[in-house]
JSON list of C-alpha atoms in Angstrom, two decimals:
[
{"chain": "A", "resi": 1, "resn": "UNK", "atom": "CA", "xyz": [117.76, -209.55, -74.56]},
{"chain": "A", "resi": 2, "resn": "UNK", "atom": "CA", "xyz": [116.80, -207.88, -77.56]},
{"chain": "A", "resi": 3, "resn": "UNK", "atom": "CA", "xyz": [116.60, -210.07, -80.02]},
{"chain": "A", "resi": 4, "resn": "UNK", "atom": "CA", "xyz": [115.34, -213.78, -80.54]},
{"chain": "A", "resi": 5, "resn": "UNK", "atom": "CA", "xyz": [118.40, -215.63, -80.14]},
{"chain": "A", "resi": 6, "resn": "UNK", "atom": "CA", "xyz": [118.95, -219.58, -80.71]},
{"chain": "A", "resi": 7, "resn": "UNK", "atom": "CA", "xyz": [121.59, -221.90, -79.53]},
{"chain": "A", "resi": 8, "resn": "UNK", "atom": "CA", "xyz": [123.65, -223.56, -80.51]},
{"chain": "A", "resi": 9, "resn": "UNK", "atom": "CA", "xyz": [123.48, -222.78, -83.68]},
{"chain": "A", "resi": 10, "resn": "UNK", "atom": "CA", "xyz": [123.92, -226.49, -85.51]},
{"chain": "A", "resi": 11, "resn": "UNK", "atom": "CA", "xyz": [124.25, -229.82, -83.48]},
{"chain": "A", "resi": 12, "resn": "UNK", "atom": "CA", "xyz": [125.24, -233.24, -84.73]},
{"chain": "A", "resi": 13, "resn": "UNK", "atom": "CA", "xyz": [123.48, -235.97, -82.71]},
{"chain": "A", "resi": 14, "resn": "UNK", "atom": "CA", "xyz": [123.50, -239.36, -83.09]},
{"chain": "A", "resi": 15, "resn": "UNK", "atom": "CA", "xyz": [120.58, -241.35, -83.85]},
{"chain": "A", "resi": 16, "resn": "UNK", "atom": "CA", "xyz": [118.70, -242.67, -80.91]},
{"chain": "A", "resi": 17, "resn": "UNK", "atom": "CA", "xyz": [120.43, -239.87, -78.35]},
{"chain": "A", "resi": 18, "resn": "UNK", "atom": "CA", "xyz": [118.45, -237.34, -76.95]},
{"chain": "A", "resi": 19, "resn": "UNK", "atom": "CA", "xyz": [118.98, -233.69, -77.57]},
{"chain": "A", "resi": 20, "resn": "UNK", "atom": "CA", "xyz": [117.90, -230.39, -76.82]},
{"chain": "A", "resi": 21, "resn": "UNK", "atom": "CA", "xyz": [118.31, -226.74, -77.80]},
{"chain": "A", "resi": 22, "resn": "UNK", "atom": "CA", "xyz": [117.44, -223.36, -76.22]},
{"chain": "A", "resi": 23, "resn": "UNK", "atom": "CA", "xyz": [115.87, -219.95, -77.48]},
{"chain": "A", "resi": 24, "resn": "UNK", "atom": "CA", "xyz": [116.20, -216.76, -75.63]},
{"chain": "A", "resi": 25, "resn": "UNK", "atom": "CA", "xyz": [113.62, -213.90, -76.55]},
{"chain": "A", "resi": 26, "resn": "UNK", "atom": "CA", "xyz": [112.53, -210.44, -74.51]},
{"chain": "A", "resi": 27, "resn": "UNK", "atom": "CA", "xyz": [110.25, -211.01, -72.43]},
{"chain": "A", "resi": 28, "resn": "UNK", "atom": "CA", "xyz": [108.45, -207.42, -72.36]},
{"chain": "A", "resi": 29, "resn": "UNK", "atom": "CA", "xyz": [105.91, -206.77, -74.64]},
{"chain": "A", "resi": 30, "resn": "UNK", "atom": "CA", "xyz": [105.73, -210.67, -75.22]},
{"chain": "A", "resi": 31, "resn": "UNK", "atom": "CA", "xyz": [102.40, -212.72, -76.53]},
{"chain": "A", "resi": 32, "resn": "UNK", "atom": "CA", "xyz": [103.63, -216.23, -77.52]},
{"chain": "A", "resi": 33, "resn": "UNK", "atom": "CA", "xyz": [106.44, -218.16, -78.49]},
{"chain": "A", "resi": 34, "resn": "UNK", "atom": "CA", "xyz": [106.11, -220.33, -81.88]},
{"chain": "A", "resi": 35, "resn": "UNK", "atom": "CA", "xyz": [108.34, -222.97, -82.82]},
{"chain": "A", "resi": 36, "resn": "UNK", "atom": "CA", "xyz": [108.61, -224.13, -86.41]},
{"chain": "A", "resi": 37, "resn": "UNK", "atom": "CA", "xyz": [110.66, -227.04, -88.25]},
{"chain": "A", "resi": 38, "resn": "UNK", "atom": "CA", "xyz": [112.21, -226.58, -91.58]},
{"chain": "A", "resi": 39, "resn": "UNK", "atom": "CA", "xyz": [113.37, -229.27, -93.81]},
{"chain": "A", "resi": 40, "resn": "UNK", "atom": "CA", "xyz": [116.01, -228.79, -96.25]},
{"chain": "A", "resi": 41, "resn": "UNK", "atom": "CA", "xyz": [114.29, -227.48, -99.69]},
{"chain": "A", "resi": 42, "resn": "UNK", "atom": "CA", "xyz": [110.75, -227.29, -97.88]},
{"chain": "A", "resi": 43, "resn": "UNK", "atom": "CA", "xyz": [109.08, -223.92, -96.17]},
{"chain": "A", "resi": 44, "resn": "UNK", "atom": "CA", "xyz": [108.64, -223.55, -92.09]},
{"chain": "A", "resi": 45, "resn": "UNK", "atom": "CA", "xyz": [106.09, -226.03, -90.51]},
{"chain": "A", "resi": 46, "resn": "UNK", "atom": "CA", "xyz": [105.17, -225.33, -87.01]},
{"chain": "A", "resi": 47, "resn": "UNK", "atom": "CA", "xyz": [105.56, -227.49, -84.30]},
{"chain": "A", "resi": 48, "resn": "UNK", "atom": "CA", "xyz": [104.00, -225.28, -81.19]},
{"chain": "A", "resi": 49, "resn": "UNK", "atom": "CA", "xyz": [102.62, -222.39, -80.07]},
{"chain": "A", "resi": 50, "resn": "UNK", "atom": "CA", "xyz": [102.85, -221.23, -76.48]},
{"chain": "A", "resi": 51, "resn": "UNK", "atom": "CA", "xyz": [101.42, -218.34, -74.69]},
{"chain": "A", "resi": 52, "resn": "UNK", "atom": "CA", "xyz": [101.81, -219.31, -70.31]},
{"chain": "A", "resi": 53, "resn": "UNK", "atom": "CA", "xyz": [104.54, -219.14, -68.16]},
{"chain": "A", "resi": 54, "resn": "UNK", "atom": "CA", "xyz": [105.24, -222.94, -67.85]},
{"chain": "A", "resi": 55, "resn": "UNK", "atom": "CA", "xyz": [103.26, -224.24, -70.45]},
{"chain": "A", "resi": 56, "resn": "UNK", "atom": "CA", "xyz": [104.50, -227.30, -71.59]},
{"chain": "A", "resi": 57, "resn": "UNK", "atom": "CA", "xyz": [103.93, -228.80, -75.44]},
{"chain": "A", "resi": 58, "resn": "UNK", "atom": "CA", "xyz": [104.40, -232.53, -77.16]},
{"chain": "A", "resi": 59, "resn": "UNK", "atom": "CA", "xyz": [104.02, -234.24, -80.09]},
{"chain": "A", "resi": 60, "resn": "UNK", "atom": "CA", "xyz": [105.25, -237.80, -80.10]},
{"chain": "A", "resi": 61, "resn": "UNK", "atom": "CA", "xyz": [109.19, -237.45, -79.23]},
{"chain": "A", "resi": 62, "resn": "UNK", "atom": "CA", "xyz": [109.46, -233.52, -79.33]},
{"chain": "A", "resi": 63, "resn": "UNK", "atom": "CA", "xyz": [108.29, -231.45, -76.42]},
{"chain": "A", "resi": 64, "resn": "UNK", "atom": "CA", "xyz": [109.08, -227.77, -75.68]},
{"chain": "A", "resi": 65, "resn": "UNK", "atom": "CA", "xyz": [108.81, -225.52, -72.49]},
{"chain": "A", "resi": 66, "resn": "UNK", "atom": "CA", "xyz": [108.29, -221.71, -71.53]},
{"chain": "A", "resi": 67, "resn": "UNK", "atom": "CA", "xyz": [109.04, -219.53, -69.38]},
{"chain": "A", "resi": 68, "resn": "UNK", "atom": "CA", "xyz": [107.97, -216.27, -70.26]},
{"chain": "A", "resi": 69, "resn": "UNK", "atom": "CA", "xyz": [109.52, -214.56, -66.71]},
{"chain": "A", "resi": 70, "resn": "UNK", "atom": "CA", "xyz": [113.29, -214.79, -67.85]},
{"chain": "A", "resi": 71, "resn": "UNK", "atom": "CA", "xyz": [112.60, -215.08, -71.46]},
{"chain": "A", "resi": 72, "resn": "UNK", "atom": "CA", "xyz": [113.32, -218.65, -72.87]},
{"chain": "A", "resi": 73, "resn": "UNK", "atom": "CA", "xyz": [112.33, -221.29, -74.34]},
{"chain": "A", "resi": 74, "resn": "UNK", "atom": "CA", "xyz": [113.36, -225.33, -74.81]},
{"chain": "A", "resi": 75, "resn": "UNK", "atom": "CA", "xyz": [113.07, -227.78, -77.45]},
{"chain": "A", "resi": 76, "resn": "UNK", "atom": "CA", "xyz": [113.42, -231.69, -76.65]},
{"chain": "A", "resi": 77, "resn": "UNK", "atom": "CA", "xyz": [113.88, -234.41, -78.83]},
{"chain": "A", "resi": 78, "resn": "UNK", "atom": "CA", "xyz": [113.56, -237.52, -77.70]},
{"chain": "A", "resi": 79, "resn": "UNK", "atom": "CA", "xyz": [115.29, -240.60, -79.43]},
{"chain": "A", "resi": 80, "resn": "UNK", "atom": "CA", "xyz": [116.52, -239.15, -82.56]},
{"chain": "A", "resi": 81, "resn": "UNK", "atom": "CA", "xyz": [115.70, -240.00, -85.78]},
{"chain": "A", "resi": 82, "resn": "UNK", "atom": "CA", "xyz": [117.22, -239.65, -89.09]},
{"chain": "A", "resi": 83, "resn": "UNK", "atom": "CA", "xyz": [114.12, -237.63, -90.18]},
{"chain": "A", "resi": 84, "resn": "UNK", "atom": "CA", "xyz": [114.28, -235.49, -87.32]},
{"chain": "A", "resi": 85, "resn": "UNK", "atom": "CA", "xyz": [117.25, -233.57, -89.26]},
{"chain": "A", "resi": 86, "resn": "UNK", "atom": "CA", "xyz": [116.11, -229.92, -89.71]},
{"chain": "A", "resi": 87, "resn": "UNK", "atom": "CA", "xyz": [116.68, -226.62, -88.67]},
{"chain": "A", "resi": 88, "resn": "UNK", "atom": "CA", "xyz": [114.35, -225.58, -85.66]},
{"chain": "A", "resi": 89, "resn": "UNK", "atom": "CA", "xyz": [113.26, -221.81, -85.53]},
{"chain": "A", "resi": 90, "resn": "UNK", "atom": "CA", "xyz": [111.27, -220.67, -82.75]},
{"chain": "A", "resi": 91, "resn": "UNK", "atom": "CA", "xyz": [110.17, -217.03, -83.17]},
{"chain": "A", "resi": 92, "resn": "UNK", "atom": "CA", "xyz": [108.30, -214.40, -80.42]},
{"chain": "A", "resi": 93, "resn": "UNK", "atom": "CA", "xyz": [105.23, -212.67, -81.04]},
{"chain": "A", "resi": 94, "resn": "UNK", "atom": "CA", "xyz": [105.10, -209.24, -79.55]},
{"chain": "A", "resi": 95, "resn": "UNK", "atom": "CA", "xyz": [104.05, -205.71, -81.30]},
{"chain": "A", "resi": 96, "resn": "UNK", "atom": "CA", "xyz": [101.72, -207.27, -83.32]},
{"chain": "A", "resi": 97, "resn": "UNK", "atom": "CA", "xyz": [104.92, -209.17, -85.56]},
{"chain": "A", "resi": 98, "resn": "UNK", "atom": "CA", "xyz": [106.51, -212.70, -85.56]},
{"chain": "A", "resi": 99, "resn": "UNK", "atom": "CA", "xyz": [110.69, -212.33, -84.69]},
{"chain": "A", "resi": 100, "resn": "UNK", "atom": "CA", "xyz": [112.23, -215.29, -85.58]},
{"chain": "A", "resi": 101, "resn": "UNK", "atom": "CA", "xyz": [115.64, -216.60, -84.11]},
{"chain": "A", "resi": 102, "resn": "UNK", "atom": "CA", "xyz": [118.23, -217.99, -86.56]},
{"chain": "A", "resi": 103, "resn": "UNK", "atom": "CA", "xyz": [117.96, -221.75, -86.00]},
{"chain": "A", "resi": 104, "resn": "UNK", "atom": "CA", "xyz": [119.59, -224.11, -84.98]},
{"chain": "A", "resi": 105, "resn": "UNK", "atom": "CA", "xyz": [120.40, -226.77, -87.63]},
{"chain": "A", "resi": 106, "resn": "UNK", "atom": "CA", "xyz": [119.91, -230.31, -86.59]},
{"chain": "A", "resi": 107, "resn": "UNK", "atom": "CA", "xyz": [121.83, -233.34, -88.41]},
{"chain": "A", "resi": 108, "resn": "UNK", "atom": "CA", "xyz": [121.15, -236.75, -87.18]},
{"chain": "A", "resi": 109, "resn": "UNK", "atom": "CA", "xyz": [124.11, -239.00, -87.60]},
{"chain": "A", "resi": 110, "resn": "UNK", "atom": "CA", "xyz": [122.82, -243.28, -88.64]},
{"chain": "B", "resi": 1, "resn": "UNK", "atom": "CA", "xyz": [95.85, -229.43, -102.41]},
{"chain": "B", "resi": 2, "resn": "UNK", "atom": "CA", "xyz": [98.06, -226.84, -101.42]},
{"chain": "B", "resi": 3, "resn": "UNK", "atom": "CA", "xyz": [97.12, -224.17, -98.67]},
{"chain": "B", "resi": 4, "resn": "UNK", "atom": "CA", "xyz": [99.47, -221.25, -99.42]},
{"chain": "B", "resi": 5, "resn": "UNK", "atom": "CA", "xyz": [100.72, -221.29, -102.75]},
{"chain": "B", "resi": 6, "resn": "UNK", "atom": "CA", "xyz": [103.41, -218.60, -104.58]},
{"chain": "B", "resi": 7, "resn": "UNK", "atom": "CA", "xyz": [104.15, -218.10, -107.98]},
{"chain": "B", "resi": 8, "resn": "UNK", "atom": "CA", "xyz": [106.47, -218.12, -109.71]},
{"chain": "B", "resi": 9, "resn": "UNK", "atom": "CA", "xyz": [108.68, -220.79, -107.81]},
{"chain": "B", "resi": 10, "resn": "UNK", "atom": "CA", "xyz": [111.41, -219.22, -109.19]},
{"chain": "B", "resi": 11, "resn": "UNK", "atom": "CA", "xyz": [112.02, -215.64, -110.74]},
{"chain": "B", "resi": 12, "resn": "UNK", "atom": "CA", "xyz": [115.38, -214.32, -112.68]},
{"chain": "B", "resi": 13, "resn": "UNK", "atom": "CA", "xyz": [115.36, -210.85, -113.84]},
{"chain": "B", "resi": 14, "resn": "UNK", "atom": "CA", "xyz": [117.98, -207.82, -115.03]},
{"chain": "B", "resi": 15, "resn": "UNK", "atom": "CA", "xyz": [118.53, -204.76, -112.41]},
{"chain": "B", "resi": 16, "resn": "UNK", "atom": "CA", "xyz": [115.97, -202.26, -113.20]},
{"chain": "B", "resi": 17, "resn": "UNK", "atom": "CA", "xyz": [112.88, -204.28, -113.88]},
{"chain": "B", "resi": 18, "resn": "UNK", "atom": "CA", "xyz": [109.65, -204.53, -112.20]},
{"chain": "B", "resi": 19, "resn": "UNK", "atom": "CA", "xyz": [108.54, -207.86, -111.28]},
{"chain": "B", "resi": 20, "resn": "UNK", "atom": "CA", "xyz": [105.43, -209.49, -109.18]},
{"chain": "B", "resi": 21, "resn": "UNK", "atom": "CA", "xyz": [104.78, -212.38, -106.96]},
{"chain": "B", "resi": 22, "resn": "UNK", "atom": "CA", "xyz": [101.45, -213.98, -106.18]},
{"chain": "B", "resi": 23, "resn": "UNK", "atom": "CA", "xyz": [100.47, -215.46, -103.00]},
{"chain": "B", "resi": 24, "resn": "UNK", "atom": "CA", "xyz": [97.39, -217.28, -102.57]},
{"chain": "B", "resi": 25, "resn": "UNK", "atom": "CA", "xyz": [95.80, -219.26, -99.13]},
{"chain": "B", "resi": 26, "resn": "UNK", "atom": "CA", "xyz": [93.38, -221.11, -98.80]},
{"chain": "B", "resi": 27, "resn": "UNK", "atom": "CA", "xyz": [92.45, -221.96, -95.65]},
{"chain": "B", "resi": 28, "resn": "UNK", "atom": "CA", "xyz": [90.40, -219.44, -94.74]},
{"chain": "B", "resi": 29, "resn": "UNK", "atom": "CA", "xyz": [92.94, -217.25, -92.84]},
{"chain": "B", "resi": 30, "resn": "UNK", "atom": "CA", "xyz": [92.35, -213.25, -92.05]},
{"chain": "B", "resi": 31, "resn": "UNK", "atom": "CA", "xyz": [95.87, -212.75, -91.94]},
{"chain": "B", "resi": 32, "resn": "UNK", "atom": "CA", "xyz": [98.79, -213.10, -94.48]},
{"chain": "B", "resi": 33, "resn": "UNK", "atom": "CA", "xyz": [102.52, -212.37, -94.51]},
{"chain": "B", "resi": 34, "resn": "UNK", "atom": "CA", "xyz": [105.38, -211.68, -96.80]},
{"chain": "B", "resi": 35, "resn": "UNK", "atom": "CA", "xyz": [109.09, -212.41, -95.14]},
{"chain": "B", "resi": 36, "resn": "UNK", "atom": "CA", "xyz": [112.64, -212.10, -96.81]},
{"chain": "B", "resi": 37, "resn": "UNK", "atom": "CA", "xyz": [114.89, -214.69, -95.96]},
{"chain": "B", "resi": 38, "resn": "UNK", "atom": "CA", "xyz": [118.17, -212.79, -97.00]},
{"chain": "B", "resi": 39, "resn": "UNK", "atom": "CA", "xyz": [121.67, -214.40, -97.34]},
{"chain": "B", "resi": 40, "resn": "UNK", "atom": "CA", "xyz": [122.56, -215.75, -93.77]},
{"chain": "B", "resi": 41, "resn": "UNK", "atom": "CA", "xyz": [119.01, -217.66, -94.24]},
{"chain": "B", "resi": 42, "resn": "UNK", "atom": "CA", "xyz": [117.42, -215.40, -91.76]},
{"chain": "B", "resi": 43, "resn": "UNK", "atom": "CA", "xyz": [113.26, -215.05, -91.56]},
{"chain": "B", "resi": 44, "resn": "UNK", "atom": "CA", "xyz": [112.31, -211.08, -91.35]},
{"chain": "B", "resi": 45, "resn": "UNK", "atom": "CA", "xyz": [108.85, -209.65, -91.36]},
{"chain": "B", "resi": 46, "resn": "UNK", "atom": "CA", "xyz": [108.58, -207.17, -94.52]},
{"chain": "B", "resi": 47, "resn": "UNK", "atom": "CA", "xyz": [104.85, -207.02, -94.78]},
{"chain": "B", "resi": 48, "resn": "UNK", "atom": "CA", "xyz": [101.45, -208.40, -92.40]},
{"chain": "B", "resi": 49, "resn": "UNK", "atom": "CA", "xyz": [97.56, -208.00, -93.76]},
{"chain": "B", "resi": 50, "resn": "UNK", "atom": "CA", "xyz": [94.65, -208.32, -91.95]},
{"chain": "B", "resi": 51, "resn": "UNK", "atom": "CA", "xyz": [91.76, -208.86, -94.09]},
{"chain": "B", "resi": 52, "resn": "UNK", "atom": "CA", "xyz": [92.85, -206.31, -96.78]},
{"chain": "B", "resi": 53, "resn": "UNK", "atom": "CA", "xyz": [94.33, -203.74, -94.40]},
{"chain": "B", "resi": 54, "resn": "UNK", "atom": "CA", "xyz": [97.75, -203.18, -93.74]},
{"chain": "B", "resi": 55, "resn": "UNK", "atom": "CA", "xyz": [99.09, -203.79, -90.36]},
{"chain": "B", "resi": 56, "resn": "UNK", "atom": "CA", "xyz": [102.94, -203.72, -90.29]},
{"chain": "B", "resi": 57, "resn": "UNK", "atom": "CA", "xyz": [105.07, -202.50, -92.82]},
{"chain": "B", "resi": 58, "resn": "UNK", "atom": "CA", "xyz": [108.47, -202.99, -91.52]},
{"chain": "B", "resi": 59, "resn": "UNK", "atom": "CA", "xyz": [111.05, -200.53, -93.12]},
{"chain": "B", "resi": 60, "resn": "UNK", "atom": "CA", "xyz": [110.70, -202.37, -96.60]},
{"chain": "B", "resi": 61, "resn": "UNK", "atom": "CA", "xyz": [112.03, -199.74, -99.27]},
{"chain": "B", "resi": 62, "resn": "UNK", "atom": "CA", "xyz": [109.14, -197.95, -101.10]},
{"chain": "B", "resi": 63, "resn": "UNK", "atom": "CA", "xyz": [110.12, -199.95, -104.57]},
{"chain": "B", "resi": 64, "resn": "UNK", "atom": "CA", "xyz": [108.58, -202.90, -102.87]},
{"chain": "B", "resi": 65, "resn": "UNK", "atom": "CA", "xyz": [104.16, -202.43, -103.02]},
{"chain": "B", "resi": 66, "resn": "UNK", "atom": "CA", "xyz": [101.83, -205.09, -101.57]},
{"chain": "B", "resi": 67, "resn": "UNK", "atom": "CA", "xyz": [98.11, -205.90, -102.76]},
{"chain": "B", "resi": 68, "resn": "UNK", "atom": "CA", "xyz": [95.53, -207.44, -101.15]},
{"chain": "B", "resi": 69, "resn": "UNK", "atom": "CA", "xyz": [93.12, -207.93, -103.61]},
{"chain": "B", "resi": 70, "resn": "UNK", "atom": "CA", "xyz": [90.89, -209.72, -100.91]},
{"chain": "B", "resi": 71, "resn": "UNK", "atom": "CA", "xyz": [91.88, -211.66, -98.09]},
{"chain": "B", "resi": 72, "resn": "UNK", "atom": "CA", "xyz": [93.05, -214.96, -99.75]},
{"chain": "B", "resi": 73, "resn": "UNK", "atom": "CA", "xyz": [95.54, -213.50, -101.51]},
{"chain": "B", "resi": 74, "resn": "UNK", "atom": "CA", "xyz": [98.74, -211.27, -100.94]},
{"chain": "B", "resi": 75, "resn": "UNK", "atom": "CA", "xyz": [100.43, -209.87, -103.84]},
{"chain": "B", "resi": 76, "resn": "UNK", "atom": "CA", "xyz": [104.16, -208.29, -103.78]},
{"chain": "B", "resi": 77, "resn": "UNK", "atom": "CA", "xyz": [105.32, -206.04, -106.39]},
{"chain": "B", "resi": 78, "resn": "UNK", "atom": "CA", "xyz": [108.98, -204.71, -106.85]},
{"chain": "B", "resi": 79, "resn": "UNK", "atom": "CA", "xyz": [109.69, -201.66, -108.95]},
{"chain": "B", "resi": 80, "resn": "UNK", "atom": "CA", "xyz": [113.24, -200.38, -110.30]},
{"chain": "B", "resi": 81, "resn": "UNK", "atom": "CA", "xyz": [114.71, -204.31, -108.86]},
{"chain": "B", "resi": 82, "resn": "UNK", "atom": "CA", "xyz": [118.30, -204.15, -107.27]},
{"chain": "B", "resi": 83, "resn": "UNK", "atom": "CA", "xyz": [121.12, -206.80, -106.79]},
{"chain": "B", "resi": 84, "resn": "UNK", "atom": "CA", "xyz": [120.18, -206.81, -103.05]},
{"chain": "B", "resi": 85, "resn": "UNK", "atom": "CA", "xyz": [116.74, -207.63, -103.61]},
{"chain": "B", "resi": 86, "resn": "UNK", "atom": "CA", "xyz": [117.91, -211.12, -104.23]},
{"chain": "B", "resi": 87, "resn": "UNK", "atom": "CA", "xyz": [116.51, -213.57, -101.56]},
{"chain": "B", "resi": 88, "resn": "UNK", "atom": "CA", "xyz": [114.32, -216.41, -101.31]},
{"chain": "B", "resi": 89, "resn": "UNK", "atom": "CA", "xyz": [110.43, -214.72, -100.72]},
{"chain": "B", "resi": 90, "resn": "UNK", "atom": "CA", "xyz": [107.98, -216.46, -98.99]},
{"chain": "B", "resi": 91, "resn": "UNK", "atom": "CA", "xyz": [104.50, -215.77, -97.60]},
{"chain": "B", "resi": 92, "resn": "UNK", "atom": "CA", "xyz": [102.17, -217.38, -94.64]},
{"chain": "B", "resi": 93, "resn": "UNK", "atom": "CA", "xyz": [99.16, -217.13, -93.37]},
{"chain": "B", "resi": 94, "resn": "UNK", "atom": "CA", "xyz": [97.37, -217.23, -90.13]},
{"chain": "B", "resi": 95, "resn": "UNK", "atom": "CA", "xyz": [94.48, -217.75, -88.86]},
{"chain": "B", "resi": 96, "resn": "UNK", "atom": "CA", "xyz": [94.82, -214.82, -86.04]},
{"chain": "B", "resi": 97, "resn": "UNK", "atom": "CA", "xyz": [97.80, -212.85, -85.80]},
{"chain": "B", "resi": 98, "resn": "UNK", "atom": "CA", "xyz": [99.35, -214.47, -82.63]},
{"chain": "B", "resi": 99, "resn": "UNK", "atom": "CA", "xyz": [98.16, -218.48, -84.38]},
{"chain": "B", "resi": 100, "resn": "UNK", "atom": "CA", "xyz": [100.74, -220.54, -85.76]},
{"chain": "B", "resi": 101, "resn": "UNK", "atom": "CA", "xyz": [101.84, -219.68, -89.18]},
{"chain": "B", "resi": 102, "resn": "UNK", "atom": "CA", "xyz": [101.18, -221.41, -92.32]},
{"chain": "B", "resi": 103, "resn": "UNK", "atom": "CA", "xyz": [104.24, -220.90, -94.96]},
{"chain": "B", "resi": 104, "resn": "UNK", "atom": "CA", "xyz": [104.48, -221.33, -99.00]},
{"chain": "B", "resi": 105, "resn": "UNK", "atom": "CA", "xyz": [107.15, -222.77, -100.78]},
{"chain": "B", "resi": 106, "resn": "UNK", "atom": "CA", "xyz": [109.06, -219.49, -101.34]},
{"chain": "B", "resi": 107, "resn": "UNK", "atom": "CA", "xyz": [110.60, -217.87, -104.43]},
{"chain": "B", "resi": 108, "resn": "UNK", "atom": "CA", "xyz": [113.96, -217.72, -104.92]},
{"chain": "B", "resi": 109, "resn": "UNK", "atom": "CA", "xyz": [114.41, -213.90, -106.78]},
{"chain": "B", "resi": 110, "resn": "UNK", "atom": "CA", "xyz": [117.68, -213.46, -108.69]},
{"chain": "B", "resi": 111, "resn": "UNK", "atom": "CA", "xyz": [118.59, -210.10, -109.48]},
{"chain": "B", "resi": 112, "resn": "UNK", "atom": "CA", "xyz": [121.28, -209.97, -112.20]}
]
């Protein structure tokens, strides 16, 4: 893999189902893993940062995983809510720059 | 109060002109960032600081200049502006390079 790549690319979901999405990124020359949440009219806000192989993240009903060996990456959401519609980036750090994936958009459905 | 902020919010200009933004953090951060975010709403690196010095300039044509006056704030000027410099400009901070990311509002540049 060359590039940081995201999928699928937009999801409907219904409120209170559980969902989750995958990024892909190389894993040479590889530092950390970021994953960021952006809202519709608002700028990136990050959710995690993970460096280890297996390093697992939460915050309330999102959670992520890594494994830095094949080069990927998950993102969980628990119990969807309305406000949990957004697009998710995660981006790699390697060579000393952030290389962001191109989402994947997430619309919760009431 | 507002940790990175950019100005203007938004910026509409003829072809040809030469136009600034201003980026300002402050939280303290030794390292600041300007990304395009071009037409299929993709994030790309153009420009990374670490306190005042230049640390990646990714193949950004010459007609675009960034100033770091001091480490709080990350300027971005465009000279000679084209119809594909249109794009929604933000900047970020962070506290290290490899730390999460802190992102402005953007400006949305409109090249006419």
């Amino acid at each position: 893999i060359l590039n940081v790549e995201q999928s699928p690319q937009s999801l409907h979901v219904q409120e209170g189902d559980s969902t989750n999405f995958t990024c892909s990124f190389p894993s040479s020359n590889f530092y950390a893993l970021h994953w960021y949440r952006w809202e519709t009219a608002k700028s990136p806000k990050a959710l995690f940062v993970m460096t280890l192989n297996g390093d697992e993240k939460k915050k309330g009903r999102i959670s992520a995983t890594l494994n830095t060996k094949e080069g990927y990456s998950y993102l969980y959401i628990k119990g969807s809510q309305p406000e949990d519609s957004a697009t998710y980036l995660c981006a790699s750090f390697g060579n000393e720059k952030l290389t962001f994936g191109t989402g994947t958009r997430l619309t919760i459905i009431p | 109060d507002t940790a990175v902020s950019q100005t203007p919010k938004y910026l509409v200009t003829q072809m040809g002109n030469d136009k600034s933004i201003k980026c300002e953090q402050n939280l303290g951060h030794d390292t600041m960032y300007w990304y395009k975010q071009d037409s299929k709403k993709f994030l790309k690196i153009m420009f990374s600081y670490n306190n005042k010095e230049l640390i990646i300039n990714e193949t950004v044509p010459n007609r675009f200049s960034p100033k770091s006056p001091d480490k709080a704030h990350l300027n971005l000027h465009i000279n000679s502006l084209e119809l594909g410099d249109s794009a929604v400009y933000f900047c970020a901070s962070s506290a290290q390079r490899r730390n999460e990311q802190f992102f402005g509002p953007g400006t949305r540049l409109t090249v006419l």
